[in-house]
mmCIF file of C-alpha atoms in Angstrom:
data_model
loop_
_atom_site.group_PDB
_atom_site.id
_atom_site.type_symbol
_atom_site.label_atom_id
_atom_site.label_comp_id
_atom_site.label_asym_id
_atom_site.label_seq_id
_atom_site.Cartn_x
_atom_site.Cartn_y
_atom_site.Cartn_z
ATOM 1 C CA UNK A 29 -55.005 71.815 97.155
ATOM 2 C CA UNK A 30 -52.056 69.528 96.399
ATOM 3 C CA UNK A 31 -51.686 68.155 92.789
ATOM 4 C CA UNK A 32 -48.502 65.800 92.801
ATOM 5 C CA UNK A 33 -46.197 64.109 95.182
ATOM 6 C CA UNK A 34 -42.743 65.252 93.688
ATOM 7 C CA UNK A 35 -40.039 63.307 96.194
ATOM 8 C CA UNK A 36 -40.013 60.468 98.552
ATOM 9 C CA UNK A 37 -37.103 59.611 100.723
ATOM 10 C CA UNK A 38 -35.114 56.535 101.756
ATOM 11 C CA UNK A 39 -32.292 56.295 104.330
ATOM 12 C CA UNK A 40 -29.103 55.002 102.758
ATOM 13 C CA UNK A 41 -25.689 54.613 104.679
ATOM 14 C CA UNK A 42 -23.372 55.466 101.537
ATOM 15 C CA UNK A 43 -24.415 57.629 99.051
ATOM 16 C CA UNK A 44 -22.056 56.388 96.406
ATOM 17 C CA UNK A 45 -23.027 52.772 97.324
ATOM 18 C CA UNK A 46 -26.779 53.752 96.897
ATOM 19 C CA UNK A 47 -25.831 55.396 93.441
ATOM 20 C CA UNK A 48 -24.300 52.187 92.503
ATOM 21 C CA UNK A 49 -27.396 50.121 93.382
ATOM 22 C CA UNK A 50 -30.084 52.543 92.444
ATOM 23 C CA UNK A 51 -28.336 53.629 88.935
ATOM 24 C CA UNK A 52 -25.997 51.002 88.257
ATOM 25 C CA UNK A 53 -28.108 47.848 89.011
ATOM 26 C CA UNK A 54 -31.802 49.158 88.968
ATOM 27 C CA UNK A 55 -31.279 51.584 85.727
ATOM 28 C CA UNK A 56 -32.650 54.554 87.330
ATOM 29 C CA UNK A 57 -30.986 57.915 86.626
ATOM 30 C CA UNK A 58 -29.718 60.662 88.574
ATOM 31 C CA UNK A 59 -31.833 63.897 89.084
ATOM 32 C CA UNK A 60 -29.655 65.979 91.447
ATOM 33 C CA UNK A 61 -26.440 65.526 93.102
ATOM 34 C CA UNK A 62 -25.685 68.627 94.887
ATOM 35 C CA UNK A 63 -23.368 69.212 97.824
ATOM 36 C CA UNK A 64 -25.257 71.772 99.952
ATOM 37 C CA UNK A 65 -22.240 71.759 102.687
ATOM 38 C CA UNK A 66 -24.470 70.556 105.308
ATOM 39 C CA UNK A 67 -25.718 67.493 103.455
ATOM 40 C CA UNK A 68 -25.566 66.116 99.814
ATOM 41 C CA UNK A 69 -28.899 66.256 98.164
ATOM 42 C CA UNK A 70 -29.053 63.319 95.880
ATOM 43 C CA UNK A 71 -32.134 62.163 94.014
ATOM 44 C CA UNK A 72 -32.855 59.544 91.455
ATOM 45 C CA UNK A 73 -35.947 58.790 89.207
ATOM 46 C CA UNK A 74 -37.492 56.247 86.559
ATOM 47 C CA UNK A 75 -35.743 57.283 83.310
ATOM 48 C CA UNK A 76 -37.750 59.832 81.680
ATOM 49 C CA UNK A 77 -39.912 60.600 84.926
ATOM 50 C CA UNK A 78 -38.148 63.617 86.674
ATOM 51 C CA UNK A 79 -41.328 64.588 88.281
ATOM 52 C CA UNK A 80 -41.104 61.980 90.835
ATOM 53 C CA UNK A 81 -38.057 61.580 92.631
ATOM 54 C CA UNK A 82 -36.329 59.497 95.448
ATOM 55 C CA UNK A 83 -33.820 61.252 97.747
ATOM 56 C CA UNK A 84 -31.276 58.957 98.806
ATOM 57 C CA UNK A 85 -30.930 60.609 102.271
ATOM 58 C CA UNK A 86 -27.772 59.674 104.595
ATOM 59 C CA UNK A 87 -29.292 60.274 108.096
ATOM 60 C CA UNK A 88 -27.746 63.381 109.689
ATOM 61 C CA UNK A 89 -27.783 67.314 109.740
ATOM 62 C CA UNK A 90 -29.820 69.294 109.144
ATOM 63 C CA UNK A 91 -32.791 66.933 110.014
ATOM 64 C CA UNK A 92 -31.458 65.546 113.002
ATOM 65 C CA UNK A 93 -28.661 65.749 115.601
ATOM 66 C CA UNK A 94 -25.779 63.742 115.297
ATOM 67 C CA UNK A 95 -26.789 61.504 118.214
ATOM 68 C CA UNK A 96 -29.908 61.033 116.768
ATOM 69 C CA UNK A 97 -28.529 60.313 113.295
ATOM 70 C CA UNK A 98 -26.173 57.666 114.707
ATOM 71 C CA UNK A 99 -29.180 55.914 116.382
ATOM 72 C CA UNK A 100 -30.987 56.094 112.941
ATOM 73 C CA UNK A 101 -27.959 54.684 111.392
ATOM 74 C CA UNK A 102 -27.602 51.687 113.622
ATOM 75 C CA UNK A 103 -31.353 51.007 112.993
ATOM 76 C CA UNK A 104 -30.719 51.360 109.308
ATOM 77 C CA UNK A 105 -27.806 48.883 109.714
ATOM 78 C CA UNK A 106 -30.195 46.452 111.577
ATOM 79 C CA UNK A 107 -32.752 46.500 108.696
ATOM 80 C CA UNK A 108 -35.460 47.768 110.757
ATOM 81 C CA UNK A 109 -35.642 51.477 109.195
ATOM 82 C CA UNK A 110 -35.968 50.487 105.775
ATOM 83 C CA UNK A 111 -38.352 52.523 103.323
ATOM 84 C CA UNK A 112 -40.668 51.004 100.963
ATOM 85 C CA UNK A 113 -40.476 51.567 97.163
ATOM 86 C CA UNK A 114 -42.976 50.237 94.736
ATOM 87 C CA UNK A 115 -42.177 50.520 90.928
ATOM 88 C CA UNK A 116 -44.468 49.310 88.002
ATOM 89 C CA UNK A 117 -42.982 47.433 84.948
ATOM 90 C CA UNK A 118 -44.295 46.036 81.616
ATOM 91 C CA UNK A 119 -42.709 42.518 82.275
ATOM 92 C CA UNK A 120 -42.065 41.383 85.687
ATOM 93 C CA UNK A 121 -40.386 38.310 84.954
ATOM 94 C CA UNK A 122 -37.914 39.941 82.064
ATOM 95 C CA UNK A 123 -37.168 42.690 84.632
ATOM 96 C CA UNK A 124 -36.353 40.209 87.281
ATOM 97 C CA UNK A 125 -34.007 38.217 84.844
ATOM 98 C CA UNK A 126 -32.168 41.365 84.016
ATOM 99 C CA UNK A 127 -31.700 42.368 87.382
ATOM 100 C CA UNK A 128 -30.426 38.788 88.503
ATOM 101 C CA UNK A 129 -28.066 39.387 85.523
ATOM 102 C CA UNK A 130 -26.729 42.544 87.286
ATOM 103 C CA UNK A 131 -26.259 40.788 90.608
ATOM 104 C CA UNK A 132 -29.258 41.815 92.462
ATOM 105 C CA UNK A 133 -30.426 39.507 94.999
ATOM 106 C CA UNK A 134 -34.397 39.125 95.562
ATOM 107 C CA UNK A 135 -36.331 38.180 98.811
ATOM 108 C CA UNK A 136 -39.237 37.066 96.623
ATOM 109 C CA UNK A 137 -39.285 35.620 93.135
ATOM 110 C CA UNK A 138 -41.985 37.032 90.609
ATOM 111 C CA UNK A 139 -45.172 35.733 91.756
ATOM 112 C CA UNK A 140 -48.891 35.887 90.091
ATOM 113 C CA UNK A 141 -51.242 37.893 92.505
ATOM 114 C CA UNK A 142 -54.989 38.977 92.054
ATOM 115 C CA UNK A 143 -53.467 42.487 91.069
ATOM 116 C CA UNK A 144 -50.820 41.152 88.705
ATOM 117 C CA UNK A 145 -47.063 39.829 88.827
ATOM 118 C CA UNK A 146 -44.738 41.028 91.521
ATOM 119 C CA UNK A 147 -41.575 40.293 93.334
ATOM 120 C CA UNK A 148 -39.406 42.007 96.007
ATOM 121 C CA UNK A 149 -35.902 42.709 97.116
ATOM 122 C CA UNK A 150 -34.091 44.878 99.471
ATOM 123 C CA UNK A 151 -31.472 47.547 98.720
ATOM 124 C CA UNK A 152 -28.182 47.288 100.440
ATOM 125 C CA UNK A 153 -29.357 49.187 103.438
ATOM 126 C CA UNK A 154 -32.450 47.258 104.032
ATOM 127 C CA UNK A 155 -35.318 49.191 102.387
ATOM 128 C CA UNK A 156 -37.818 47.189 100.684
ATOM 129 C CA UNK A 157 -38.318 47.543 97.015
ATOM 130 C CA UNK A 158 -41.125 45.745 95.014
ATOM 131 C CA UNK A 159 -42.066 46.052 91.369
ATOM 132 C CA UNK A 160 -45.297 45.029 89.723
ATOM 133 C CA UNK A 161 -46.698 44.132 86.349
ATOM 134 C CA UNK A 162 -50.243 45.295 86.866
ATOM 135 C CA UNK A 163 -52.970 42.728 85.559
ATOM 136 C CA UNK A 164 -54.425 43.717 82.066
#
């Protein structure tokens, strides 16, 4: 049946601001930035790994009516519609230090856990992001 997950999606309210955060601060790369007329198809991925993309989607057509999109945007603004992304890293503490230097604010500092070291942050739209250095 299935053999891979190619795309995941998170809602963002401003795709240019999302680009600044995901590419400019987190260091991801743009895979696609296409104006489809009815929507902007904007995806990013970990550098060198285009096989797994994140769609940075502004709530709206064609997936939902404008009325529903407005309700979803209000929920995103409140931080209750946030998606969740989990990345892996070879060095959690160094990655944390680099991102702090780029102005990223964290909700949880690097912490040692049974599975490895991880920490948490939120993007400008309330989406939860974690990155983990798996235990060797």
